[in-house]
Amino acid sequence: SRQDRAREAERRTYEETNFVRLPKESKKERAKRKAAEGPRAGGFGGEDFRSLGEGADRIARLTKRSAGSSRAGALEKSRKRAFTEDGPRGDGVAAIGQNFEKRQKKVEGWKK
Protein backbone atom coordinates (compact mmCIF):
# COMPACT_ATOMS: atom_id res chain seq x y z
CA SER A 1 0.00 0.00 0.00
CA ARG A 2 0.95 3.64 -0.11
CA GLN A 3 1.78 3.66 3.61
CA ASP A 4 4.08 0.66 3.23
CA ARG A 5 5.93 2.31 0.34
CA ALA A 6 6.28 5.55 2.33
CA ARG A 7 7.61 3.60 5.33
CA GLU A 8 10.12 1.78 3.10
CA ALA A 9 11.25 5.05 1.49
CA GLU A 10 11.76 6.65 4.91
CA ARG A 11 13.72 3.60 6.06
CA ARG A 12 15.88 3.65 2.91
CA THR A 13 16.71 7.35 3.22
CA TYR A 14 17.63 6.87 6.90
CA GLU A 15 19.93 3.96 6.03
CA GLU A 16 21.61 5.89 3.20
CA THR A 17 22.13 9.13 5.12
CA ASN A 18 23.48 7.41 8.26
CA PHE A 19 25.45 4.67 6.44
CA VAL A 20 23.80 1.97 8.52
CA ARG A 21 21.60 -1.04 7.84
CA LEU A 22 18.50 -1.37 9.99
CA PRO A 23 17.42 -4.91 10.93
CA LYS A 24 14.59 -6.42 8.95
CA GLU A 25 11.17 -6.08 10.60
CA SER A 26 10.39 -9.31 12.46
CA LYS A 27 7.09 -11.17 12.27
CA LYS A 28 6.35 -10.14 15.83
CA GLU A 29 6.93 -6.44 15.08
CA ARG A 30 4.93 -6.68 11.86
CA ALA A 31 1.99 -8.32 13.66
CA LYS A 32 2.12 -5.66 16.37
CA ARG A 33 2.13 -2.87 13.77
CA LYS A 34 -0.78 -4.40 11.84
CA ALA A 35 -2.77 -4.83 15.07
CA ALA A 36 -2.15 -1.16 15.90
CA GLU A 37 -3.34 -0.12 12.43
CA GLY A 38 -6.56 -2.01 13.04
CA PRO A 39 -8.89 -3.90 10.71
CA ARG A 40 -9.47 -0.85 8.53
CA ALA A 41 -5.97 -1.15 7.08
CA GLY A 42 -5.97 -4.77 5.98
CA GLY A 43 -8.89 -7.04 5.61
CA PHE A 44 -9.40 -10.72 5.05
CA GLY A 45 -6.25 -12.29 3.62
CA GLY A 46 -4.64 -8.89 3.23
CA GLU A 47 -7.26 -7.84 0.70
CA ASP A 48 -9.37 -4.72 1.00
CA PHE A 49 -13.06 -5.58 0.63
CA ARG A 50 -14.48 -2.23 1.75
CA SER A 51 -15.38 -1.17 -1.78
CA LEU A 52 -17.67 -4.17 -2.34
CA GLY A 53 -20.40 -2.76 -0.10
CA GLU A 54 -20.40 0.52 -1.99
CA GLY A 55 -21.73 -1.15 -5.15
CA ALA A 56 -24.64 -2.76 -3.28
CA ASP A 57 -25.60 0.57 -1.72
CA ARG A 58 -25.51 2.21 -5.12
CA ILE A 59 -27.71 -0.48 -6.69
CA ALA A 60 -30.26 -0.18 -3.88
CA ARG A 61 -30.33 3.59 -4.28
CA LEU A 62 -30.74 3.40 -8.07
CA THR A 63 -33.52 0.80 -8.01
CA LYS A 64 -35.51 2.38 -5.18
CA ARG A 65 -38.84 3.94 -6.14
CA SER A 66 -39.66 7.50 -5.20
CA ALA A 67 -41.93 8.07 -2.20
CA GLY A 68 -44.87 9.35 -4.30
CA SER A 69 -44.93 6.39 -6.66
CA SER A 70 -48.03 4.23 -6.19
CA ARG A 71 -47.67 1.50 -8.79
CA ALA A 72 -45.27 -1.40 -8.34
CA GLY A 73 -42.21 -1.32 -10.54
CA ALA A 74 -40.85 -4.14 -12.65
CA LEU A 75 -38.29 -4.91 -9.97
CA GLU A 76 -40.98 -5.40 -7.32
CA LYS A 77 -43.12 -7.48 -9.69
CA SER A 78 -40.16 -9.77 -10.33
CA ARG A 79 -39.88 -10.75 -6.66
CA LYS A 80 -40.56 -14.44 -6.18
CA ARG A 81 -42.01 -14.27 -2.69
CA ALA A 82 -44.28 -11.71 -1.13
CA PHE A 83 -43.04 -9.92 1.96
CA THR A 84 -44.54 -11.38 5.14
CA GLU A 85 -44.80 -9.47 8.39
CA ASP A 86 -45.90 -12.31 10.65
CA GLY A 87 -42.36 -13.44 11.46
CA PRO A 88 -40.50 -16.68 10.92
CA ARG A 89 -42.23 -19.99 10.52
CA GLY A 90 -41.46 -23.05 12.60
CA ASP A 91 -38.48 -25.25 11.94
CA GLY A 92 -40.64 -27.77 10.08
CA VAL A 93 -40.29 -30.61 12.57
CA ALA A 94 -43.93 -30.47 13.70
CA ALA A 95 -45.16 -30.48 10.11
CA ILE A 96 -43.14 -33.60 9.37
CA GLY A 97 -44.72 -35.39 12.34
CA GLN A 98 -48.21 -34.39 11.27
CA ASN A 99 -47.60 -35.58 7.73
CA PHE A 100 -46.32 -38.91 9.05
CA GLU A 101 -49.41 -39.41 11.24
CA LYS A 102 -51.70 -38.54 8.34
CA ARG A 103 -49.91 -41.03 6.12
CA GLN A 104 -50.06 -43.69 8.85
CA LYS A 105 -53.85 -43.29 9.16
CA LYS A 106 -54.17 -43.57 5.40
CA VAL A 107 -52.16 -46.81 5.30
CA GLU A 108 -54.18 -48.27 8.20
CA GLY A 109 -57.33 -47.58 6.17
CA TRP A 110 -55.96 -49.67 3.31
CA LYS A 111 -55.41 -52.67 5.58
CA LYS A 112 -59.06 -52.89 6.71
N, CA, C and O atoms as a printed pandas DataFrame, in Angstrom:
     atom_number atom_name residue_name chain_id  residue_number  x_coord  y_coord  z_coord
0              1         N          SER        A               1    0.837   -1.187    0.000
1              2        CA          SER        A               1    0.000    0.000    0.000
2              3         C          SER        A               1    0.876    1.243    0.000
3              4         O          SER        A               1    2.102    1.161    0.066
4              5         N          ARG        A               2    0.236    2.367   -0.073
5              6        CA          ARG        A               2    0.953    3.637   -0.108
6              7         C          ARG        A               2    1.719    3.862    1.194
7              8         O          ARG        A               2    2.842    4.367    1.179
8              9         N          GLN        A               3    1.114    3.486    2.315
9             10        CA          GLN        A               3    1.780    3.662    3.612
10            11         C          GLN        A               3    3.020    2.780    3.710
11            12         O          GLN        A               3    4.049    3.206    4.235
12            13         N          ASP        A               4    2.924    1.565    3.211
13            14        CA          ASP        A               4    4.081    0.662    3.231
14            15         C          ASP        A               4    5.216    1.217    2.386
15            16         O          ASP        A               4    6.375    1.179    2.799
16            17         N          ARG        A               5    4.890    1.733    1.200
17            18        CA          ARG        A               5    5.927    2.315    0.338
18            19         C          ARG        A               5    6.563    3.536    0.989
19            20         O          ARG        A               5    7.776    3.729    0.897
20            21         N          ALA        A               6    5.748    4.362    1.647
21            22        CA          ALA        A               6    6.282    5.547    2.328
22            23         C          ALA        A               6    7.190    5.128    3.479
23            24         O          ALA        A               6    8.237    5.739    3.693
24            25         N          ARG        A               7    6.804    4.097    4.217
25            26        CA          ARG        A               7    7.614    3.600    5.331
26            27         C          ARG        A               7    8.942    3.059    4.817
27            28         O          ARG        A               7    9.990    3.302    5.414
28            29         N          GLU        A               8    8.895    2.318    3.699
29            30        CA          GLU        A               8   10.122    1.782    3.098
30            31         C          GLU        A               8   11.037    2.903    2.604
31            32         O          GLU        A               8   12.253    2.841    2.785
32            33         N          ALA        A               9   10.452    3.925    1.981
33            34        CA          ALA        A               9   11.252    5.051    1.490
34            35         C          ALA        A               9   11.917    5.777    2.649
35            36         O          ALA        A               9   13.086    6.149    2.552
36            37         N          GLU        A              10   11.197    5.983    3.736
37            38        CA          GLU        A              10   11.765    6.648    4.914
38            39         C          GLU        A              10   12.904    5.815    5.492
39            40         O          GLU        A              10   13.945    6.346    5.880
40            41         N          ARG        A              11   12.692    4.515    5.543
41            42        CA          ARG        A              11   13.715    3.604    6.062
42            43         C          ARG        A              11   14.968    3.636    5.184
43            44         O          ARG        A              11   16.091    3.668    5.687
44            45         N          ARG        A              12   14.757    3.625    3.857
45            46        CA          ARG        A              12   15.879    3.649    2.914
46            47         C          ARG        A              12   16.689    4.937    3.035
47            48         O          ARG        A              12   17.919    4.903    3.065
48            49         N          THR        A              13   15.993    6.072    3.103
49            50        CA          THR        A              13   16.714    7.353    3.224
50            51         C          THR        A              13   17.488    7.420    4.536
51            52         O          THR        A              13   18.596    7.954    4.565
52            53         N          TYR        A              14   16.928    6.889    5.620
53            54        CA          TYR        A              14   17.635    6.875    6.905
54            55         C          TYR        A              14   18.902    6.033    6.792
55            56         O          TYR        A              14   19.971    6.439    7.249
56            57         N          GLU        A              15   18.771    4.843    6.173
57            58        CA          GLU        A              15   19.933    3.964    6.028
58            59         C          GLU        A              15   21.018    4.611    5.178
59            60         O          GLU        A              15   22.202    4.504    5.497
60            61         N          GLU        A              16   20.624    5.283    4.100
61            62        CA          GLU        A              16   21.608    5.891    3.198
62            63         C          GLU        A              16   22.274    7.119    3.809
63            64         O          GLU        A              16   23.471    7.332    3.618
64            65         N          THR        A              17   21.521    7.918    4.533
65            66        CA          THR        A              17   22.126    9.127    5.115
66            67         C          THR        A              17   23.008    8.798    6.310
67            68         O          THR        A              17   23.989    9.502    6.547
68            69         N          ASN        A              18   22.698    7.755    7.069
69            70        CA          ASN        A              18   23.478    7.412    8.263
70            71         C          ASN        A              18   24.452    6.259    8.026
71            72         O          ASN        A              18   25.115    5.815    8.964
72            73         N          PHE        A              19   24.551    5.767    6.790
73            74        CA          PHE        A              19   25.454    4.668    6.438
74            75         C          PHE        A              19   25.302    3.482    7.399
75            76         O          PHE        A              19   26.286    2.962    7.924
76            77         N          VAL        A              20   24.078    3.076    7.610
77            78        CA          VAL        A              20   23.805    1.972    8.517
78            79         C          VAL        A              20   22.665    1.132    7.931
79            80         O          VAL        A              20   21.802    1.638    7.215
80            81         N          ARG        A              21   22.688   -0.161    8.256
81            82        CA          ARG        A              21   21.600   -1.041    7.837
82            83         C          ARG        A              21   20.729   -1.338    9.054
83            84         O          ARG        A              21   21.215   -1.804   10.084
84            85         N          LEU        A              22   19.436   -1.060    8.916
85            86        CA          LEU        A              22   18.501   -1.370    9.990
86            87         C          LEU        A              22   18.097   -2.837    9.882
87            88         O          LEU        A              22   18.013   -3.367    8.774
88            89         N          PRO        A              23   17.845   -3.502   11.006
89            90        CA          PRO        A              23   17.422   -4.912   10.933
90            91         C          PRO        A              23   16.046   -5.029   10.285
91            92         O          PRO        A              23   15.198   -4.144   10.392
92            93         N          LYS        A              24   15.866   -6.156    9.613
93            94        CA          LYS        A              24   14.588   -6.417    8.953
94            95         C          LYS        A              24   13.490   -6.512   10.012
95            96         O          LYS        A              24   13.725   -7.003   11.115
96            97         N          GLU        A              25   12.292   -6.039    9.670
97            98        CA          GLU        A              25   11.165   -6.076   10.599
98            99         C          GLU        A              25   10.769   -7.530   10.851
99           100         O          GLU        A              25   10.512   -8.280    9.909
100          101         N          SER        A              26   10.722   -7.926   12.121
101          102        CA          SER        A              26   10.391   -9.314   12.458
102          103         C          SER        A              26    8.885   -9.549   12.337
103          104         O          SER        A              26    8.095   -8.610   12.234
104          105         N          LYS        A              27    8.518  -10.815   12.352
105          106        CA          LYS        A              27    7.093  -11.169   12.269
106          107         C          LYS        A              27    6.337  -10.599   13.460
107          108         O          LYS        A              27    5.204  -10.137   13.333
108          109         N          LYS        A              28    6.983  -10.641   14.613
109          110        CA          LYS        A              28    6.346  -10.137   15.828
110          111         C          LYS        A              28    6.089   -8.634   15.720
111          112         O          LYS        A              28    5.006   -8.157   16.062
112          113         N          GLU        A              29    7.091   -7.893   15.242
113          114        CA          GLU        A              29    6.932   -6.438   15.079
114          115         C          GLU        A              29    5.875   -6.123   14.024
115          116         O          GLU        A              29    5.067   -5.209   14.193
116          117         N          ARG        A              30    5.893   -6.891   12.935
117          118        CA          ARG        A              30    4.927   -6.676   11.858
118          119         C          ARG        A              30    3.498   -6.932   12.349
119          120         O          ARG        A              30    2.583   -6.171   12.033
120          121         N          ALA        A              31    3.315   -8.004   13.119
121          122        CA          ALA        A              31    1.993   -8.319   13.664
122          123         C          ALA        A              31    1.532   -7.228   14.622
123          124         O          ALA        A              31    0.360   -6.853   14.628
124          125         N          LYS        A              32    2.455   -6.722   15.427
125          126        CA          LYS        A              32    2.116   -5.663   16.375
126          127         C          LYS        A              32    1.709   -4.391   15.634
127          128         O          LYS        A              32    0.756   -3.717   16.025
128          129         N          ARG        A              33    2.437   -4.067   14.560
129          130        CA          ARG        A              33    2.129   -2.867   13.775
130          131         C          ARG        A              33    0.770   -3.011   13.091
131          132         O          ARG        A              33   -0.024   -2.070   13.078
132          133         N          LYS        A              34    0.503   -4.189   12.522
133          134        CA          LYS        A              34   -0.780   -4.404   11.844
134          135         C          LYS        A              34   -1.938   -4.359   12.833
135          136         O          LYS        A              34   -3.015   -3.865   12.503
136          137         N          ALA        A              35   -1.723   -4.875   14.049
137          138        CA          ALA        A              35   -2.767   -4.826   15.070
138          139         C          ALA        A              35   -3.037   -3.383   15.481
139          140         O          ALA        A              35   -4.180   -3.013   15.749
140          141         N          ALA        A              36   -1.985   -2.571   15.530
141          142        CA          ALA        A              36   -2.153   -1.162   15.895
142          143         C          ALA        A              36   -2.889   -0.398   14.799
143          144         O          ALA        A              36   -3.659    0.519   15.084
144          145         N          GLU        A              37   -2.651   -0.779   13.545
145          146        CA          GLU        A              37   -3.343   -0.116   12.430
146          147         C          GLU        A              37   -4.825   -0.449   12.445
147          148         O          GLU        A              37   -5.652    0.357   12.018
148          149         N          GLY        A              38   -5.156   -1.622   12.929
149          150        CA          GLY        A              38   -6.556   -2.008   13.044
150          151         C          GLY        A              38   -7.064   -2.709   11.804
151          152         O          GLY        A              38   -6.333   -2.850   10.824
152          153         N          PRO        A              39   -8.321   -3.154   11.836
153          154        CA          PRO        A              39   -8.889   -3.903   10.712
154          155         C          PRO        A              39   -9.138   -3.033    9.485
155          156         O          PRO        A              39   -9.277   -3.550    8.376
156          157         N          ARG        A              40   -9.196   -1.731    9.673
157          158        CA          ARG        A              40   -9.471   -0.850    8.533
158          159         C          ARG        A              40   -8.331   -0.866    7.522
159          160         O          ARG        A              40   -8.549   -0.592    6.342
160          161         N          ALA        A              41   -7.120   -1.182    7.971
161          162        CA          ALA        A              41   -5.965   -1.145    7.081
162          163         C          ALA        A              41   -5.901   -2.374    6.183
163          164         O          ALA        A              41   -5.636   -2.255    4.987
164          165         N          GLY        A              42   -6.141   -3.542    6.746
165          166        CA          GLY        A              42   -5.973   -4.769    5.980
166          167         C          GLY        A              42   -7.273   -5.302    5.464
167          168         O          GLY        A              42   -7.886   -4.735    4.559
168          169         N          GLY        A              43   -7.678   -6.372    6.034
169          170        CA          GLY        A              43   -8.891   -7.038    5.606
170          171         C          GLY        A              43   -8.646   -8.523    5.626
171          172         O          GLY        A              43   -7.640   -8.980    6.170
172          173         N          PHE        A              44   -9.538   -9.276    5.049
173          174        CA          PHE        A              44   -9.396  -10.718    5.048
174          175         C          PHE        A              44   -8.329  -11.124    4.046
175          176         O          PHE        A              44   -8.425  -10.791    2.865
176          177         N          GLY        A              45   -7.319  -11.838    4.508
177          178        CA          GLY        A              45   -6.252  -12.293    3.625
178          179         C          GLY        A              45   -5.430  -11.161    3.048
179          180         O          GLY        A              45   -4.814  -11.321    1.994
180          181         N          GLY        A              46   -5.406  -10.022    3.716
181          182        CA          GLY        A              46   -4.639   -8.889    3.227
182          183         C          GLY        A              46   -5.332   -8.112    2.127
183          184         O          GLY        A              46   -4.785   -7.134    1.619
184          185         N          GLU        A              47   -6.524   -8.533    1.755
185          186        CA          GLU        A              47   -7.265   -7.844    0.698
186          187         C          GLU        A              47   -8.207   -6.814    1.302
187          188         O          GLU        A              47   -8.671   -6.962    2.432
188          189         N          ASP        A              48   -8.477   -5.784    0.542
189          190        CA          ASP        A              48   -9.370   -4.725    0.998
190          191         C          ASP        A              48  -10.729   -4.923    0.346
191          192         O          ASP        A              48  -10.873   -4.740   -0.863
192          193         N          PHE        A              49  -11.728   -5.297    1.143
193          194        CA          PHE        A              49  -13.062   -5.576    0.629
194          195         C          PHE        A              49  -14.049   -4.462    0.934
195          196         O          PHE        A              49  -15.254   -4.649    0.767
196          197         N          ARG        A              50  -13.566   -3.313    1.375
197          198        CA          ARG        A              50  -14.476   -2.226    1.746
198          199         C          ARG        A              50  -15.277   -1.721    0.557
199          200         O          ARG        A              50  -16.426   -1.309    0.718
200          201         N          SER        A              51  -14.696   -1.745   -0.618
201          202        CA          SER        A              51  -15.376   -1.175   -1.784
202          203         C          SER        A              51  -16.521   -2.054   -2.293
203          204         O          SER        A              51  -17.336   -1.587   -3.089
204          205         N          LEU        A              52  -16.602   -3.297   -1.860
205          206        CA          LEU        A              52  -17.671   -4.171   -2.344
206          207         C          LEU        A              52  -19.039   -3.714   -1.866
207          208         O          LEU        A              52  -20.014   -3.816   -2.610
208          209         N          GLY        A              53  -19.132   -3.216   -0.646
209          210        CA          GLY        A              53  -20.399   -2.757   -0.103
210          211         C          GLY        A              53  -20.911   -1.508   -0.794
211          212         O          GLY        A              53  -22.118   -1.267   -0.842
212          213         N          GLU        A              54  -19.999   -0.716   -1.328
213          214        CA          GLU        A              54  -20.404    0.523   -1.988
214          215         C          GLU        A              54  -21.277    0.239   -3.205
215          216         O          GLU        A              54  -22.242    0.962   -3.455
216          217         N          GLY        A              55  -20.952   -0.804   -3.965
217          218        CA          GLY        A              55  -21.733   -1.148   -5.150
218          219         C          GLY        A              55  -23.151   -1.558   -4.793
219          220         O          GLY        A              55  -24.100   -1.189   -5.486
220          221         N          ALA        A              56  -23.303   -2.323   -3.707
221          222        CA          ALA        A              56  -24.638   -2.761   -3.281
222          223         C          ALA        A              56  -25.483   -1.568   -2.846
223          224         O          ALA        A              56  -26.675   -1.504   -3.147
224          225         N          ASP        A              57  -24.867   -0.628   -2.142
225          226        CA          ASP        A              57  -25.598    0.568   -1.722
226          227         C          ASP        A              57  -26.053    1.367   -2.934
227          228         O          ASP        A              57  -27.165    1.894   -2.969
228          229         N          ARG        A              58  -25.184    1.447   -3.915
229          230        CA          ARG        A              58  -25.505    2.211   -5.115
230          231         C          ARG        A              58  -26.653    1.552   -5.878
231          232         O          ARG        A              58  -27.544    2.247   -6.368
232          233         N          ILE        A              59  -26.645    0.239   -5.984
233          234        CA          ILE        A              59  -27.714   -0.481   -6.688
234          235         C          ILE        A              59  -29.040   -0.276   -5.975
235          236         O          ILE        A              59  -30.061   -0.029   -6.618
236          237         N          ALA        A              60  -29.032   -0.376   -4.646
237          238        CA          ALA        A              60  -30.265   -0.179   -3.880
238          239         C          ALA        A              60  -30.801    1.236   -4.085
239          240         O          ALA        A              60  -32.008    1.437   -4.216
240          241         N          ARG        A              61  -29.911    2.198   -4.111
241          242        CA          ARG        A              61  -30.333    3.590   -4.282
242          243         C          ARG        A              61  -30.898    3.814   -5.684
243          244         O          ARG        A              61  -31.878    4.541   -5.848
244          245         N          LEU        A              62  -30.290    3.196   -6.690
245          246        CA          LEU        A              62  -30.739    3.398   -8.068
246          247         C          LEU        A              62  -32.057    2.688   -8.366
247          248         O          LEU        A              62  -32.846    3.168   -9.181
248          249         N          THR        A              63  -32.303    1.556   -7.720
249          250        CA          THR        A              63  -33.521    0.799   -8.012
250          251         C          THR        A              63  -34.684    1.160   -7.101
251          252         O          THR        A              63  -35.796    0.670   -7.298
252          253         N          LYS        A              64  -34.447    2.003   -6.114
253          254        CA          LYS        A              64  -35.514    2.377   -5.178
254          255         C          LYS        A              64  -36.506    3.312   -5.859
255          256         O          LYS        A              64  -36.122    4.214   -6.603
256          257         N          ARG        A              65  -37.785    3.082   -5.591
257          258        CA          ARG        A              65  -38.835    3.937   -6.140
258          259         C          ARG        A              65  -38.954    5.199   -5.315
259          260         O          ARG        A              65  -38.602    5.216   -4.136
260          261         N          SER        A              66  -39.451    6.260   -5.938
261          262        CA          SER        A              66  -39.660    7.500   -5.202
262          263         C          SER        A              66  -40.831    7.330   -4.238
263          264         O          SER        A              66  -41.643    6.419   -4.399
264          265         N          ALA        A              67  -40.919    8.199   -3.246
265          266        CA          ALA        A              67  -41.934    8.068   -2.196
266          267         C          ALA        A              67  -43.348    8.249   -2.751
267          268         O          ALA        A              67  -44.280    7.623   -2.245
268          269         N          GLY        A              68  -43.535    9.079   -3.769
269          270        CA          GLY        A              68  -44.867    9.349   -4.296
270          271         C          GLY        A              68  -45.368    8.324   -5.283
271          272         O          GLY        A              68  -46.523    8.394   -5.704
272          273         N          SER        A              69  -44.539    7.374   -5.663
273          274        CA          SER        A              69  -44.929    6.388   -6.664
274          275         C          SER        A              69  -45.890    5.370   -6.061
275          276         O          SER        A              69  -45.615    4.799   -5.006
276          277         N          SER        A              70  -47.024    5.142   -6.738
277          278        CA          SER        A              70  -48.030    4.229   -6.192
278          279         C          SER        A              70  -47.985    2.859   -6.861
279          280         O          SER        A              70  -48.262    1.854   -6.206
280          281         N          ARG        A              71  -47.653    2.793   -8.110
281          282        CA          ARG        A              71  -47.672    1.496   -8.789
282          283         C          ARG        A              71  -46.361    0.741   -8.553
283          284         O          ARG        A              71  -45.309    1.349   -8.356
284          285         N          ALA        A              72  -46.439   -0.561   -8.576
285          286        CA          ALA        A              72  -45.266   -1.395   -8.339
286          287         C          ALA        A              72  -44.411   -1.427   -9.597
287          288         O          ALA        A              72  -44.926   -1.557  -10.708
288          289         N          GLY        A              73  -43.128   -1.309   -9.416
289          290        CA          GLY        A              73  -42.212   -1.323  -10.545
290          291         C          GLY        A              73  -41.909   -2.728  -11.001
291          292         O          GLY        A              73  -42.317   -3.701  -10.367
292          293         N          ALA        A              74  -41.194   -2.833  -12.099
293          294        CA          ALA        A              74  -40.851   -4.142  -12.650
294          295         C          ALA        A              74  -39.987   -4.929  -11.676
295          296         O          ALA        A              74  -40.082   -6.154  -11.603
296          297         N          LEU        A              75  -39.145   -4.225  -10.930
297          298        CA          LEU        A              75  -38.289   -4.912   -9.969
298          299         C          LEU        A              75  -39.119   -5.556   -8.872
299          300         O          LEU        A              75  -38.857   -6.695   -8.485
300          301         N          GLU        A              76  -40.116   -4.843   -8.367
301          302        CA          GLU        A              76  -40.978   -5.401   -7.318
302          303         C          GLU        A              76  -41.844   -6.532   -7.859
303          304         O          GLU        A              76  -42.095   -7.506   -7.150
304          305         N          LYS        A              77  -42.299   -6.420   -9.093
305          306        CA          LYS        A              77  -43.115   -7.480   -9.693
306          307         C          LYS        A              77  -42.308   -8.757   -9.886
307          308         O          LYS        A              77  -42.862   -9.857   -9.877
308          309         N          SER        A              78  -40.999   -8.607  -10.061
309          310        CA          SER        A              78  -40.162   -9.770  -10.328
310          311         C          SER        A              78  -39.820  -10.553   -9.072
311          312         O          SER        A              78  -39.227  -11.628   -9.166
312          313         N          ARG        A              79  -40.171  -10.053   -7.917
313          314        CA          ARG        A              79  -39.877  -10.748   -6.663
314          315         C          ARG        A              79  -40.632  -12.078   -6.619
315          316         O          ARG        A              79  -41.810  -12.144   -6.969
316          317         N          LYS        A              80  -39.955  -13.113   -6.194
317          318        CA          LYS        A              80  -40.559  -14.444   -6.181
318          319         C          LYS        A              80  -41.525  -14.622   -5.015
319          320         O          LYS        A              80  -42.570  -15.254   -5.165
320          321         N          ARG        A              81  -41.181  -14.071   -3.863
321          322        CA          ARG        A              81  -42.014  -14.270   -2.686
322          323         C          ARG        A              81  -42.496  -12.937   -2.161
323          324         O          ARG        A              81  -41.766  -11.946   -2.170
324          325         N          ALA        A              82  -43.714  -12.926   -1.711
325          326        CA          ALA        A              82  -44.276  -11.708   -1.132
326          327         C          ALA        A              82  -43.687  -11.497    0.252
327          328         O          ALA        A              82  -43.343  -12.457    0.941
328          329         N          PHE        A              83  -43.574  -10.262    0.651
329          330        CA          PHE        A              83  -43.040   -9.924    1.961
330          331         C          PHE        A              83  -44.061  -10.286    3.033
331          332         O          PHE        A              83  -45.228   -9.907    2.930
332          333         N          THR        A              84  -43.637  -11.009    4.053
333          334        CA          THR        A              84  -44.538  -11.380    5.144
334          335         C          THR        A              84  -44.110  -10.660    6.405
335          336         O          THR        A              84  -42.920  -10.514    6.685
336          337         N          GLU        A              85  -45.103  -10.210    7.164
337          338        CA          GLU        A              85  -44.804   -9.473    8.387
338          339         C          GLU        A              85  -45.064  -10.295    9.637
339          340         O          GLU        A              85  -44.850   -9.808   10.748
340          341         N          ASP        A              86  -45.520  -11.532    9.482
341          342        CA          ASP        A              86  -45.899  -12.314   10.653
342          343         C          ASP        A              86  -44.733  -13.048   11.291
343          344         O          ASP        A              86  -44.948  -13.814   12.231
344          345         N          GLY        A              87  -43.530  -12.852   10.831
345          346        CA          GLY        A              87  -42.359  -13.440   11.460
346          347         C          GLY        A              87  -41.994  -14.787   10.881
347          348         O          GLY        A              87  -42.615  -15.257    9.928
348          349         N          PRO        A              88  -40.980  -15.406   11.465
349          350        CA          PRO        A              88  -40.496  -16.679   10.924
350          351         C          PRO        A              88  -41.449  -17.828   11.217
351          352         O          PRO        A              88  -42.169  -17.830   12.215
352          353         N          ARG        A              89  -41.429  -18.781   10.337
353          354        CA          ARG        A              89  -42.232  -19.986   10.522
354          355         C          ARG        A              89  -41.480  -20.929   11.458
355          356         O          ARG        A              89  -40.367  -20.636   11.896
356          357         N          GLY        A              90  -42.103  -22.055   11.753
357          358        CA          GLY        A              90  -41.455  -23.050   12.597
358          359         C          GLY        A              90  -40.298  -23.698   11.860
359          360         O          GLY        A              90  -40.029  -23.395   10.697
360          361         N          ASP        A              91  -39.624  -24.590   12.556
361          362        CA          ASP        A              91  -38.483  -25.253   11.941
362          363         C          ASP        A              91  -38.883  -26.424   11.060
363          364         O          ASP        A              91  -38.019  -27.052   10.448
364          365         N          GLY        A              92  -40.165  -26.730   10.982
365          366        CA          GLY        A              92  -40.640  -27.767   10.081
366          367         C          GLY        A              92  -40.749  -29.134   10.706
367          368         O          GLY        A              92  -41.274  -30.052   10.076
368          369         N          VAL        A              93  -40.271  -29.304   11.926
369          370        CA          VAL        A              93  -40.289  -30.614   12.568
370          371         C          VAL        A              93  -41.719  -31.046   12.872
371          372         O          VAL        A              93  -42.074  -32.204   12.650
372          373         N          ALA        A              94  -42.541  -30.133   13.374
373          374        CA          ALA        A              94  -43.929  -30.474   13.704
374          375         C          ALA        A              94  -44.694  -30.873   12.451
375          376         O          ALA        A              94  -45.491  -31.810   12.484
376          377         N          ALA        A              95  -44.462  -30.181   11.360
377          378        CA          ALA        A              95  -45.161  -30.483   10.110
378          379         C          ALA        A              95  -44.802  -31.878    9.609
379          380         O          ALA        A              95  -45.646  -32.582    9.055
380          381         N          ILE        A              96  -43.559  -32.266    9.806
381          382        CA          ILE        A              96  -43.139  -33.598    9.373
382          383         C          ILE        A              96  -43.884  -34.660   10.178
383          384         O          ILE        A              96  -44.348  -35.655    9.621
384          385         N          GLY        A              97  -43.998  -34.446   11.486
385          386        CA          GLY        A              97  -44.716  -35.394   12.338
386          387         C          GLY        A              97  -46.176  -35.508   11.954
387          388         O          GLY        A              97  -46.728  -36.608   11.927
388          389         N          GLN        A              98  -46.807  -34.385   11.659
389          390        CA          GLN        A              98  -48.213  -34.386   11.268
390          391         C          GLN        A              98  -48.399  -35.120    9.951
391          392         O          GLN        A              98  -49.352  -35.882    9.788
392          393         N          ASN        A              99  -47.508  -34.895    9.029
393          394        CA          ASN        A              99  -47.596  -35.578    7.732
394          395         C          ASN        A              99  -47.439  -37.086    7.903
395          396         O          ASN        A              99  -48.119  -37.870    7.241
396          397         N          PHE        A             100  -46.529  -37.486    8.805
397          398        CA          PHE        A             100  -46.318  -38.908    9.048
398          399         C          PHE        A             100  -47.575  -39.551    9.631
399          400         O          PHE        A             100  -47.984  -40.630    9.202
400          401         N          GLU        A             101  -48.194  -38.872   10.624
401          402        CA          GLU        A             101  -49.413  -39.409   11.241
402          403         C          GLU        A             101  -50.540  -39.517   10.224
403          404         O          GLU        A             101  -51.289  -40.494   10.219
404          405         N          LYS        A             102  -50.656  -38.524    9.373
405          406        CA          LYS        A             102  -51.695  -38.539    8.342
406          407         C          LYS        A             102  -51.486  -39.726    7.400
407          408         O          LYS        A             102  -52.430  -40.427    7.039
408          409         N          ARG        A             103  -50.239  -39.929    7.018
409          410        CA          ARG        A             103  -49.910  -41.033    6.117
410          411         C          ARG        A             103  -50.174  -42.381    6.799
411          412         O          ARG        A             103  -50.649  -43.327    6.170
412          413         N          GLN        A             104  -49.857  -42.450    8.098
413          414        CA          GLN        A             104  -50.059  -43.686    8.849
414          415         C          GLN        A             104  -51.549  -44.049    8.903
415          416         O          GLN        A             104  -51.910  -45.214    8.735
416          417         N          LYS        A             105  -52.406  -43.060    9.136
417          418        CA          LYS        A             105  -53.850  -43.294    9.162
418          419         C          LYS        A             105  -54.337  -43.784    7.804
419          420         O          LYS        A             105  -55.193  -44.663    7.712
420          421         N          LYS        A             106  -53.771  -43.194    6.754
421          422        CA          LYS        A             106  -54.166  -43.566    5.396
422          423         C          LYS        A             106  -53.811  -45.028    5.123
423          424         O          LYS        A             106  -54.612  -45.771    4.555
424          425         N          VAL        A             107  -52.610  -45.437    5.527
425          426        CA          VAL        A             107  -52.157  -46.809    5.301
426          427         C          VAL        A             107  -52.994  -47.788    6.120
427          428         O          VAL        A             107  -53.324  -48.874    5.642
428          429         N          GLU        A             108  -53.342  -47.407    7.361
429          430        CA          GLU        A             108  -54.182  -48.270    8.197
430          431         C          GLU        A             108  -55.549  -48.479    7.542
431          432         O          GLU        A             108  -56.129  -49.559    7.648
432          433         N          GLY        A             109  -56.056  -47.461    6.874
433          434        CA          GLY        A             109  -57.331  -47.576    6.173
434          435         C          GLY        A             109  -57.266  -48.570    5.031
435          436         O          GLY        A             109  -58.270  -49.207    4.713
436          437         N          TRP        A             110  -56.107  -48.716    4.408
437          438        CA          TRP        A             110  -55.962  -49.669    3.308
438          439         C          TRP        A             110  -56.022  -51.105    3.816
439          440         O          TRP        A             110  -56.519  -51.996    3.128
440          441         N          LYS        A             111  -55.508  -51.320    5.031
441          442        CA          LYS        A             111  -55.407  -52.675    5.577
442          443         C          LYS        A             111  -56.772  -53.238    5.947
443          444         O          LYS        A             111  -56.938  -54.458    5.937
444          445         N          LYS        A             112  -57.741  -52.421    6.269
445          446        CA          LYS        A             112  -59.063  -52.886    6.709
446          447         C          LYS        A             112  -59.928  -53.353    5.583
447          448         O          LYS        A             112  -61.064  -53.770    5.808
